[in-house]
Short mmCIF file of C-alpha atoms and ligand atoms in Angstrom, two decimals:
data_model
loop_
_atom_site.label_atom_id
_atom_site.label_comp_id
_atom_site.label_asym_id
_atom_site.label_seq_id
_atom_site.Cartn_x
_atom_site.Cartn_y
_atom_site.Cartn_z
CA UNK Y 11 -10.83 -16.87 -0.03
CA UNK Y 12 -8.74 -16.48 3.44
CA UNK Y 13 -5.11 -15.98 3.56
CA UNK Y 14 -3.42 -16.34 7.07
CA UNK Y 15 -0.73 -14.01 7.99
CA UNK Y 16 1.89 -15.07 9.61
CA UNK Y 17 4.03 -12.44 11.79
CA UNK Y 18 6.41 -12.97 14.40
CA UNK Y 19 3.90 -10.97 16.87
CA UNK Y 20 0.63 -11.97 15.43
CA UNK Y 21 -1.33 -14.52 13.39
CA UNK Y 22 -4.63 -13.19 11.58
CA UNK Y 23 -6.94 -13.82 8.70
CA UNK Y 24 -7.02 -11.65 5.40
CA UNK Y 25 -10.96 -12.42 4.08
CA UNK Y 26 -10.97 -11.12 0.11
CA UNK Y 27 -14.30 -11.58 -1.76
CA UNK Y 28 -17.34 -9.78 -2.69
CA UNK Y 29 -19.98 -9.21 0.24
CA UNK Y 30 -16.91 -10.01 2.91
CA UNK Y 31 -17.80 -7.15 4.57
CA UNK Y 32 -21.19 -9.16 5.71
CA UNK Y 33 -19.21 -11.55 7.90
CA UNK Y 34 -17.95 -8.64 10.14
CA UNK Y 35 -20.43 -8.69 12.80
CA UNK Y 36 -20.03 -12.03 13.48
CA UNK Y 37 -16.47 -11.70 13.75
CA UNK Y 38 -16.52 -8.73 15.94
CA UNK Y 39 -18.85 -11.02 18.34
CA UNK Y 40 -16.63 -14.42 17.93
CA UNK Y 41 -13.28 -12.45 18.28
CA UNK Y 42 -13.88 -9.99 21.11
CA UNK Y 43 -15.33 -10.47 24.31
CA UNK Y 44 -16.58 -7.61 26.25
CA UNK Y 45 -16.05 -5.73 23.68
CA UNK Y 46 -17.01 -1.56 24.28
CA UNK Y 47 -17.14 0.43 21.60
CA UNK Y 48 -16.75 0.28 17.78
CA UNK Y 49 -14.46 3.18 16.23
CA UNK Y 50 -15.18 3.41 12.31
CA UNK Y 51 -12.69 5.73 10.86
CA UNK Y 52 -12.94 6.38 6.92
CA UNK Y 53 -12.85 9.33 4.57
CA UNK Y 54 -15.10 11.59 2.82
CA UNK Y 55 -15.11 9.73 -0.32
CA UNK Y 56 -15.45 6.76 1.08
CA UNK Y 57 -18.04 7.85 3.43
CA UNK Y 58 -20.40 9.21 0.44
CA UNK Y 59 -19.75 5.91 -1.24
CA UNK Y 60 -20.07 3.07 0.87
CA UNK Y 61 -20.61 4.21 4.72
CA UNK Y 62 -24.09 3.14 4.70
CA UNK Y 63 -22.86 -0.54 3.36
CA UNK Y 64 -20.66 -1.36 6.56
CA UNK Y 65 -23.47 0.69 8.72
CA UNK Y 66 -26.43 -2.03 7.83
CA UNK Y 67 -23.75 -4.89 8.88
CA UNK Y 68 -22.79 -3.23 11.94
CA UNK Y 69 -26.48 -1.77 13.23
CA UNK Y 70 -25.98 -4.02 16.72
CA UNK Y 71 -22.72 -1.90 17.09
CA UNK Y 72 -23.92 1.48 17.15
CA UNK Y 73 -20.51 2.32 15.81
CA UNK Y 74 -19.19 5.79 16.31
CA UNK Y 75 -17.73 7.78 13.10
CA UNK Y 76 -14.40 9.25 12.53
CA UNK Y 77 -14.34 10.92 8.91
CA UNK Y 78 -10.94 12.74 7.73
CA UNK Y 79 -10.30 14.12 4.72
CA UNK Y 80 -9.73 12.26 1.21
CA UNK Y 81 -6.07 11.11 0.58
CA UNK Y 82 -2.82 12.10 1.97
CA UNK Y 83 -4.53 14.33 3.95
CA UNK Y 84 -5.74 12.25 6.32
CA UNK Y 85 -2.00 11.53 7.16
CA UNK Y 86 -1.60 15.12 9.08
CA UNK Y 87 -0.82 15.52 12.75
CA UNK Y 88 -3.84 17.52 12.98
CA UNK Y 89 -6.34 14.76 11.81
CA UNK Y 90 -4.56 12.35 13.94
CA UNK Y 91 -5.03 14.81 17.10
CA UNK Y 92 -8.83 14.97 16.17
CA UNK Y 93 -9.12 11.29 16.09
CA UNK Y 94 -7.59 10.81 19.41
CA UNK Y 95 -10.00 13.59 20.61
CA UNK Y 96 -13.20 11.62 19.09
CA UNK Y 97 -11.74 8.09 20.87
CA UNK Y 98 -11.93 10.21 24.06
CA UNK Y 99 -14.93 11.83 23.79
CA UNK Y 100 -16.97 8.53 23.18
CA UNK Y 101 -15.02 7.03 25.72
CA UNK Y 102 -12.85 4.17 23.54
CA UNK Y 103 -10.62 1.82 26.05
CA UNK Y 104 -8.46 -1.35 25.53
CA UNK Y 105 -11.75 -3.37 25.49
CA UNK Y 106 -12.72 -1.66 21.90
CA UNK Y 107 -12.14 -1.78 18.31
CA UNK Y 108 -11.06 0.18 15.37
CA UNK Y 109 -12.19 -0.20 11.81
CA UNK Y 110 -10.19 1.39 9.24
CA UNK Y 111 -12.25 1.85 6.44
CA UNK Y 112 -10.83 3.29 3.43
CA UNK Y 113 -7.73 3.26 1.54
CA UNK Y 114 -4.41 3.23 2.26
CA UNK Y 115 -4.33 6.89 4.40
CA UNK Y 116 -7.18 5.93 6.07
CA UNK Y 117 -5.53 2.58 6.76
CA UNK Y 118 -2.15 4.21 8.20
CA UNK Y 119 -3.90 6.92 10.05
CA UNK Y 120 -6.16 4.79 12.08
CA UNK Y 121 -3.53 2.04 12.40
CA UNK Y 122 -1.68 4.67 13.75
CA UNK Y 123 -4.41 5.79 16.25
CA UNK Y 124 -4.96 2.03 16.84
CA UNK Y 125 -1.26 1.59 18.09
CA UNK Y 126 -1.02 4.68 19.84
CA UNK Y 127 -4.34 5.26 21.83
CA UNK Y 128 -4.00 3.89 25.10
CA UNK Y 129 -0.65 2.27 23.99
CA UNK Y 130 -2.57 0.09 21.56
CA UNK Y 131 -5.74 -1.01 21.08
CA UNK Y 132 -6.98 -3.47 18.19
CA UNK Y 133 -7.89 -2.46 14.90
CA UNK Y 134 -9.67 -4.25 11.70
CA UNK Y 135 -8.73 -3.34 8.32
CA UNK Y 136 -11.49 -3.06 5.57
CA UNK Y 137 -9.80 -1.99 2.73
CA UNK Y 138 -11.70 -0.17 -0.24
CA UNK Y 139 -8.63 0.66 -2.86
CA UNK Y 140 -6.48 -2.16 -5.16
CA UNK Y 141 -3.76 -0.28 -2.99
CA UNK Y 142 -4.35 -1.41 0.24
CA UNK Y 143 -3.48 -5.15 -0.63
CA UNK Y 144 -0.64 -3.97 -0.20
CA UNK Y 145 -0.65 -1.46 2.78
CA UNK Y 146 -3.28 -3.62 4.57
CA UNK Y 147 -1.21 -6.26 4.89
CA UNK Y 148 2.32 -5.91 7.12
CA UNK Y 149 1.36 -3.62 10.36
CA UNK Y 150 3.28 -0.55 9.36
CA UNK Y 151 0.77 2.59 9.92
CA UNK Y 152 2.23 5.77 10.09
CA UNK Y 153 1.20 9.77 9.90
CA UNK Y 154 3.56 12.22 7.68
CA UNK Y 155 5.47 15.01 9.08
CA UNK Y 156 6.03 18.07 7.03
CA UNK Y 157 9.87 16.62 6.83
CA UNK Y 158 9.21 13.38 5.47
CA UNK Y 159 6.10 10.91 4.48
CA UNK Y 160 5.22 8.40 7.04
CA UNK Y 161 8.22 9.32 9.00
CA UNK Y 162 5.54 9.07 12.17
CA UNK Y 163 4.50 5.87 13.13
CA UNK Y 164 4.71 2.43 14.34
CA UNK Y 165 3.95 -1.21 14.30
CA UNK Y 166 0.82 -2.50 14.78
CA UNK Y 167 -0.86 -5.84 13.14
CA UNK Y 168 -4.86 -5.94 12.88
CA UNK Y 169 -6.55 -8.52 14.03
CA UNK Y 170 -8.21 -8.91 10.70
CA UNK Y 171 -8.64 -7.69 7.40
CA UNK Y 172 -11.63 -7.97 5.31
CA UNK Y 173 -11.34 -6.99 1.56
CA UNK Y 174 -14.98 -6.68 0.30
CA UNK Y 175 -14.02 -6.56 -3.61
CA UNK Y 176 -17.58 -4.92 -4.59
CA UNK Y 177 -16.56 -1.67 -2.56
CA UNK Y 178 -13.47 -1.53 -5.74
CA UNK Y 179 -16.05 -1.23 -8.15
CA UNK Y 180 -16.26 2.60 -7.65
CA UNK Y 181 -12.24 3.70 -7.85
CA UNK Y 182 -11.38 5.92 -10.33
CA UNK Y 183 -8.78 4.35 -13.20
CA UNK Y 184 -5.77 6.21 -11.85
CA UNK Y 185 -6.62 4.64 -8.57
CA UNK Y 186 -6.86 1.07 -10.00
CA UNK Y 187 -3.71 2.15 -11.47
CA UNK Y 188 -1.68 3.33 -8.85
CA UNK Y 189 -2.77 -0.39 -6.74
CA UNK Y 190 -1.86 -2.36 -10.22
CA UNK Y 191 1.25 -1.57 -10.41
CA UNK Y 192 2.28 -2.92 -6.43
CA UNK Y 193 0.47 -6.14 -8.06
CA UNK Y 194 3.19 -5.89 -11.12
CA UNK Y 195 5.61 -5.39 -8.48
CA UNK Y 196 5.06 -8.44 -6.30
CA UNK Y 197 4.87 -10.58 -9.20
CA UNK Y 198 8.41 -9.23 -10.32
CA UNK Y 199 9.94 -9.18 -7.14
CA UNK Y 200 9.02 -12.95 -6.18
CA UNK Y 201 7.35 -15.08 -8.93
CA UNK Y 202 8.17 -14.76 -12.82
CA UNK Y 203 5.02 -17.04 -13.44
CA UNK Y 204 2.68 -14.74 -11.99
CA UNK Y 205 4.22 -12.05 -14.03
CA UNK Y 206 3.77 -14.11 -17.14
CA UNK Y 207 0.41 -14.57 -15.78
CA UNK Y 208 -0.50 -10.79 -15.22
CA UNK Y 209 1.40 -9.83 -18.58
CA UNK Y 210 -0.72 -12.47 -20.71
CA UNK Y 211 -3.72 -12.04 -19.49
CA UNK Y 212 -4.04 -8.40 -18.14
CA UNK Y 213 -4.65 -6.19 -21.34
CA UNK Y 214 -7.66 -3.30 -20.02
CA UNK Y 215 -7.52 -2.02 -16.08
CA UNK Y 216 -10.83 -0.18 -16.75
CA UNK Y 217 -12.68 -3.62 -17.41
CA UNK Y 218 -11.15 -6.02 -14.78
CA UNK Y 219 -12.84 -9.16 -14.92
CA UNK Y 220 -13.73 -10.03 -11.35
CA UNK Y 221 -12.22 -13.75 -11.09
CA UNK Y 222 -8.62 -11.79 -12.40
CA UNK Y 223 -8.94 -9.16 -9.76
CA UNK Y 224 -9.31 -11.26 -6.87
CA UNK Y 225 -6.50 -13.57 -8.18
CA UNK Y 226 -4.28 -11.00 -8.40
CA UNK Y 227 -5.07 -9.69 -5.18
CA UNK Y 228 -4.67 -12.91 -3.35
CA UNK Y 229 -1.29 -13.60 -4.90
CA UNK Y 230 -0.38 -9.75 -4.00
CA UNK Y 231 -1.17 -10.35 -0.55
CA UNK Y 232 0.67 -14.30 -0.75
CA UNK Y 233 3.57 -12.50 -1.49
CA UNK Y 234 3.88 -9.47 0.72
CA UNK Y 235 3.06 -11.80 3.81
CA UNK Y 236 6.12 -14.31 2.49
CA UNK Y 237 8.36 -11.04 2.78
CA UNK Y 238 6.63 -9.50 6.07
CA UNK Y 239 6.39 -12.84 8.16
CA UNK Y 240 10.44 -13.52 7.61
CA UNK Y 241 10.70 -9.57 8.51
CA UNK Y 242 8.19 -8.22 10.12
CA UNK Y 243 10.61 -5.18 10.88
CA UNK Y 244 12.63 -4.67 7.92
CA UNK Y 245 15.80 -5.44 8.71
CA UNK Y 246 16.01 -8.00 6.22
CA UNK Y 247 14.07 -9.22 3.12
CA UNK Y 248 11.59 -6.76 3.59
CA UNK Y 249 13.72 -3.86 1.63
CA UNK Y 250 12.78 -5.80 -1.40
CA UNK Y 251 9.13 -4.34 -1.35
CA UNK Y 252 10.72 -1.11 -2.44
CA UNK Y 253 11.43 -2.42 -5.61
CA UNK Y 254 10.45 1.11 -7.86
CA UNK Y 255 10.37 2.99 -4.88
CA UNK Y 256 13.66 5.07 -4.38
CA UNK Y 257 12.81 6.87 -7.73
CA UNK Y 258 9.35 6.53 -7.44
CA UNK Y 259 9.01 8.43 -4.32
CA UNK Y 260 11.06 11.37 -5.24
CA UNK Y 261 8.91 11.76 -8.21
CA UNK Y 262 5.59 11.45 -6.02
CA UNK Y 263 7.27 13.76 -3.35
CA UNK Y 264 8.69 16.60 -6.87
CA UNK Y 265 5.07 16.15 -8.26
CA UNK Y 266 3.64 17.21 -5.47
CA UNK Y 267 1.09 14.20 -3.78
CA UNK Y 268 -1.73 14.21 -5.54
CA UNK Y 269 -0.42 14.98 -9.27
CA UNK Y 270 0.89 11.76 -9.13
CA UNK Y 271 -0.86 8.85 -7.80
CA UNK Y 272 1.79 6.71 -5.39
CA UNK Y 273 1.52 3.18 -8.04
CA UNK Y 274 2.01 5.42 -11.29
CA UNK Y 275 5.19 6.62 -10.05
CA UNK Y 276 6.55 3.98 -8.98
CA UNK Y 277 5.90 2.03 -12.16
CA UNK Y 278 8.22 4.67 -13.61
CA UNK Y 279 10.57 4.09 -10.85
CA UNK Y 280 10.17 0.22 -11.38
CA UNK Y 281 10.84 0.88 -14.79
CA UNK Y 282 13.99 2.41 -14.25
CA UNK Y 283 15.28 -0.07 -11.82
CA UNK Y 284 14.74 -3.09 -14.59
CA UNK Y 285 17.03 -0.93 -16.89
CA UNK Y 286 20.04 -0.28 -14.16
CA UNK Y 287 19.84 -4.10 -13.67
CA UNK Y 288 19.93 -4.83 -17.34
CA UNK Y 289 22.86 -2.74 -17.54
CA UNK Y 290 24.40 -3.39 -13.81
CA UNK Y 291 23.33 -6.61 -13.52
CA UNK Y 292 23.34 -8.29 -16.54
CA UNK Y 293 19.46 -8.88 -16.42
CA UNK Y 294 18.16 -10.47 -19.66
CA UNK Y 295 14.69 -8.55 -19.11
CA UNK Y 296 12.93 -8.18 -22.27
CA UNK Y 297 12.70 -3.99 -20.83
CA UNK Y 298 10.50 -2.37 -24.44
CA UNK Y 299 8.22 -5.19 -24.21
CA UNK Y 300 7.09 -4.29 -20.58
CA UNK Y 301 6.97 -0.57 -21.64
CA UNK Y 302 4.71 -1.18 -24.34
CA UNK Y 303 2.31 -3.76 -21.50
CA UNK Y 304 2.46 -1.08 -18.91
CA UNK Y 305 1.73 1.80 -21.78
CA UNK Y 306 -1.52 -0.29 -22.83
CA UNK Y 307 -2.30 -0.06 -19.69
CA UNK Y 308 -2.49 3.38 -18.89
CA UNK Y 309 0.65 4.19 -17.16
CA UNK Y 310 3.00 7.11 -17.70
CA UNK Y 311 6.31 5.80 -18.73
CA UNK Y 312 8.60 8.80 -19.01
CA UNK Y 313 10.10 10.74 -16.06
CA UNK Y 314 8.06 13.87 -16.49
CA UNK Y 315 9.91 16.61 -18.48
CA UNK Y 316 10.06 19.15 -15.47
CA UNK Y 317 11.49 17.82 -12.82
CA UNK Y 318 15.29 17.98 -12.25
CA UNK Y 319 17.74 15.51 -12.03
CA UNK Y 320 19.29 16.70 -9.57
CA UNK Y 321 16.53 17.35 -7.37
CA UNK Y 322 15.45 13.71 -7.91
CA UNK Y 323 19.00 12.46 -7.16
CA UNK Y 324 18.95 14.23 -3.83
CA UNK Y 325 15.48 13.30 -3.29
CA UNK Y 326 16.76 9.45 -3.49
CA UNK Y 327 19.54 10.66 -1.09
CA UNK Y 328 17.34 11.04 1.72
CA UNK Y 329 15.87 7.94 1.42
CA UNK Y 330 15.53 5.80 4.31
CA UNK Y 331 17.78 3.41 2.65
CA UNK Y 332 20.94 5.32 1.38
CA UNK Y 333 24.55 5.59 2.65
CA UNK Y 334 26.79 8.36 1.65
CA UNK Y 335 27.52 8.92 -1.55
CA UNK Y 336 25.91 5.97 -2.76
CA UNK Y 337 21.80 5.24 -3.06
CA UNK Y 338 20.27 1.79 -2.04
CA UNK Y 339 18.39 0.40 -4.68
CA UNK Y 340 16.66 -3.18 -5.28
CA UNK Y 341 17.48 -4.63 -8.66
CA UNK Y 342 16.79 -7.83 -10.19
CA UNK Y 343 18.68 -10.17 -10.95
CA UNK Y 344 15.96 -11.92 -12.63
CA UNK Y 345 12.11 -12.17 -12.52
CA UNK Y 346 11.84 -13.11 -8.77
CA UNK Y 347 15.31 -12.66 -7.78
CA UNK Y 348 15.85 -9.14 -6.22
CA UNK Y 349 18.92 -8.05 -4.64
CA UNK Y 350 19.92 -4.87 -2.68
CA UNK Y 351 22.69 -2.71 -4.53
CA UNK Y 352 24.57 0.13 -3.37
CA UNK Y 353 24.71 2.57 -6.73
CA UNK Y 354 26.58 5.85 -7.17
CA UNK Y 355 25.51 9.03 -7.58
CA UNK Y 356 26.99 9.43 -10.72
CA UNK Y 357 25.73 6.14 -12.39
CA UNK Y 358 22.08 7.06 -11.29
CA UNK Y 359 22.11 10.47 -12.48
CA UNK Y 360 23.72 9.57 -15.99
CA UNK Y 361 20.52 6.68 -16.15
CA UNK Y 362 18.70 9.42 -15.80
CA UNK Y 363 19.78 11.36 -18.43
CA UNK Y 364 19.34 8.40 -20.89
CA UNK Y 365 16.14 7.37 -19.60
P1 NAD C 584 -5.86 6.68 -0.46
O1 NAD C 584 -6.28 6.06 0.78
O2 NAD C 584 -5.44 8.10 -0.43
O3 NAD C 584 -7.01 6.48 -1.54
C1 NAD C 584 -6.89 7.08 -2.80
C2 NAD C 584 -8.14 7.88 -3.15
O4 NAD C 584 -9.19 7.00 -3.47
C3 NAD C 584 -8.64 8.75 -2.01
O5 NAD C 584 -9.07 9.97 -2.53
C4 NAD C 584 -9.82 7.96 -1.46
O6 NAD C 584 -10.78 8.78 -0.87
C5 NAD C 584 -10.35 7.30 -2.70
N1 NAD C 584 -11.05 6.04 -2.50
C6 NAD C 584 -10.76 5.08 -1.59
N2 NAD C 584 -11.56 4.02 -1.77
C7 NAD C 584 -12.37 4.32 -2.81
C8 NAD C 584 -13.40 3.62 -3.47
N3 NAD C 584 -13.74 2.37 -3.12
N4 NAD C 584 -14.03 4.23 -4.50
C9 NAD C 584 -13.67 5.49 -4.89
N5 NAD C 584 -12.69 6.19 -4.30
C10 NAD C 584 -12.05 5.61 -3.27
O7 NAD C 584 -4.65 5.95 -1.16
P2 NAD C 584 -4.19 4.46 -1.44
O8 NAD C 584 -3.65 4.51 -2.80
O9 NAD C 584 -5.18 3.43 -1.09
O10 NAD C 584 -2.99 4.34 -0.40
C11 NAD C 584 -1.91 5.24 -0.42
C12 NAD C 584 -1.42 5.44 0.98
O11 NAD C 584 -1.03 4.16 1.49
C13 NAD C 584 -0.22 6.33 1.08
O12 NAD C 584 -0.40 7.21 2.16
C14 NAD C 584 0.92 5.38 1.37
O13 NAD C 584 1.94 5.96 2.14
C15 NAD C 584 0.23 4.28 2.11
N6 NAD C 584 0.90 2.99 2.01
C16 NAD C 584 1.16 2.32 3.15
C17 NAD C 584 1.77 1.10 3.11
C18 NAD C 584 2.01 0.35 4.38
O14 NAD C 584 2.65 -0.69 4.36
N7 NAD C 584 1.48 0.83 5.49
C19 NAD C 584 2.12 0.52 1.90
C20 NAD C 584 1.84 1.20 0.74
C21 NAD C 584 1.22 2.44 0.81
ZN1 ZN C 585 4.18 1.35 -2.64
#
């Protein structure tokens, strides 16, 4: 299947199927001319995995390899630096490519590099976690600083992404986890049939049936392009994606990265969003029943017991999104229908308690 993205900036195909990967040569030779050098960037995991898979496609290439470290640690200044060092040494220009091969750190980091070598060159995402239908899709890469996540970066659309589905088949469950729930989010941010969809028929994450995978992927994408292409630089709609995420972040960012995978805390955080806009908004959600879905599934549904409220509250405060005294949140109004509410301190942290 092939989605088309829509930005203000750029138009370009998202290619999701099993064996995609196999239609990247002739792309590279359609899409570019003259083009230099291939740039593969991926991670150690990934490498081990399913290197050798994108090598056979690419043999013509004679791609060069980047390989950073699994995870968030790709996302250091120090990895970045050594990237820009290996696009130097094998002479990258404007004329060449880079393939981002990985999850969604390897996707931000070599986005990153993508936008900032030579003030931009063009990349190609190749996405290998349930994540990255998410961070694939909307040109924001970034690198962390020790102050903040992702607080380094830019904008910068790929030409193309290609989302082989076999190279899934390998993730660890917390993994297909932590990408799950940004599917659960979409759906509940912008279409209550999907969610219907996803909540009758998704009942075991370890067993995925292929044909339900690739739907919900495609939908995922549908609906973060319908959010990116009226906002491509969130000034608007966009916000919405952070449905889960105010919370959710300050529990990824208490946990420590790595305790916590990024789509299991946000589930809790999406979890306690649907109950402030049951009680704020007067949402009729149907809150226990989702509990018990998500539960089935796998998912931690408690803040865990040793993290402070307080610490979480001020964690929310520094939040890209909040004002004052007051924390930015996206509620729902309904399935579909979110909205952006300003929430005190006070209310949040007494949720909290109660949660
Ligand atoms: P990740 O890239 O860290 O991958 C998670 C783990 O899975 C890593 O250890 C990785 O090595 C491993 N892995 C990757 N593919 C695998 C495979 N096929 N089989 C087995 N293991 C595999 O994390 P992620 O969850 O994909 O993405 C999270 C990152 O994405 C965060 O840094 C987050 O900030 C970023 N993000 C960005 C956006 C955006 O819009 N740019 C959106 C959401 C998230
Ligand atoms: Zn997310």
């Amino acid at each position: 299947e092939t989605i088309q993205i829509q930005t203000a900036s750029k138009k370009y195909p998202v290619f999701v199927g099993e064996g995609v990967r196999k239609e990247l040569g002739t792309f590279l030779s359609t899409h570019f001319t003259n083009l230099t050098r291939v740039l593969i960037m991926t991670d150690e995991t990934v490498e081990k995995l399913h290197l050798e898979k994108l090598l056979v496609v690419l043999k013509e290439w004679n791609p060069v390899i980047f390989t950073a470290p699994s995870g968030e640690k790709a996302k250091t200044f120090e990895v970045y630096y050594d990237a820009l060092s290996a696009a130097l040494e094998n002479r990258l220009d404007r004329k060449s490519v880079i393939l981002s091969f990985g999850g969604g750190a390897v996707g931000d980091l070599s986005g990153f590099v993508a936008a900032s070598f030579m003030r931009g060159i063009p990349f190609i995402q190749i996405p290998t976690t349930i994540l990255a239908h998410d961070s694939a899709v909307g040109g924001k890469v970034a690198i962390n600083h020790p102050l903040g996540k992702n607080m380094i970066g830019a904008f910068h659309q790929p030409e193309a992404v290609f989302y082989d589905l076999e190279l899934l088949k390998t993730l660890p469950i917390q993994e297909v986890r932590s990408g799950f729930a940004e599917v659960i989010k979409h759906a509940l941010i912008a279409d209550s049939d999907f969610y219907l969809w996803l909540k009758t028929n998704i009942h075991d994450l370890n067993s995925l049936p292929l044909s339900q995978l690739s739907d919900s992927l495609v939908k995922g994408i549908r609906i973060k392009n319908e959010f990116v292409s009226q906002d491509e630089r969130e000034t608007g709609v966009r916000v919405f994606l952070n449905l889960g995420h105010t919370l959710g972040h300050a529990i990824e960012s208490e946990m420590g990265y790595g305790n916590f995978t990024h789509g299991e805390a946000v589930m809790i955080g999406m979890i306690y969003a649907l109950k402030l806009s049951n009680k704020l908004l007067g949402m009729n959600f149907q809150l226990s029943e989702f509990v018990d879905w998500v539960k089935s599934l796998g998912y931690e549904t408690d803040i865990p017991g040793q993290l402070s409220f307080e610490r979480l509250i001020s964690k929310m405060k520094q939040d890209k999104k909040s004002v004052g005294e007051s924390i930015r949140f996206v509620l729902l109004d309904s399935v579909g229908q979110p909205r952006l509410e300003e929430i005190s301190e006070s209310v949040l942290l007494n949720e909290l308690k109660s949660f």
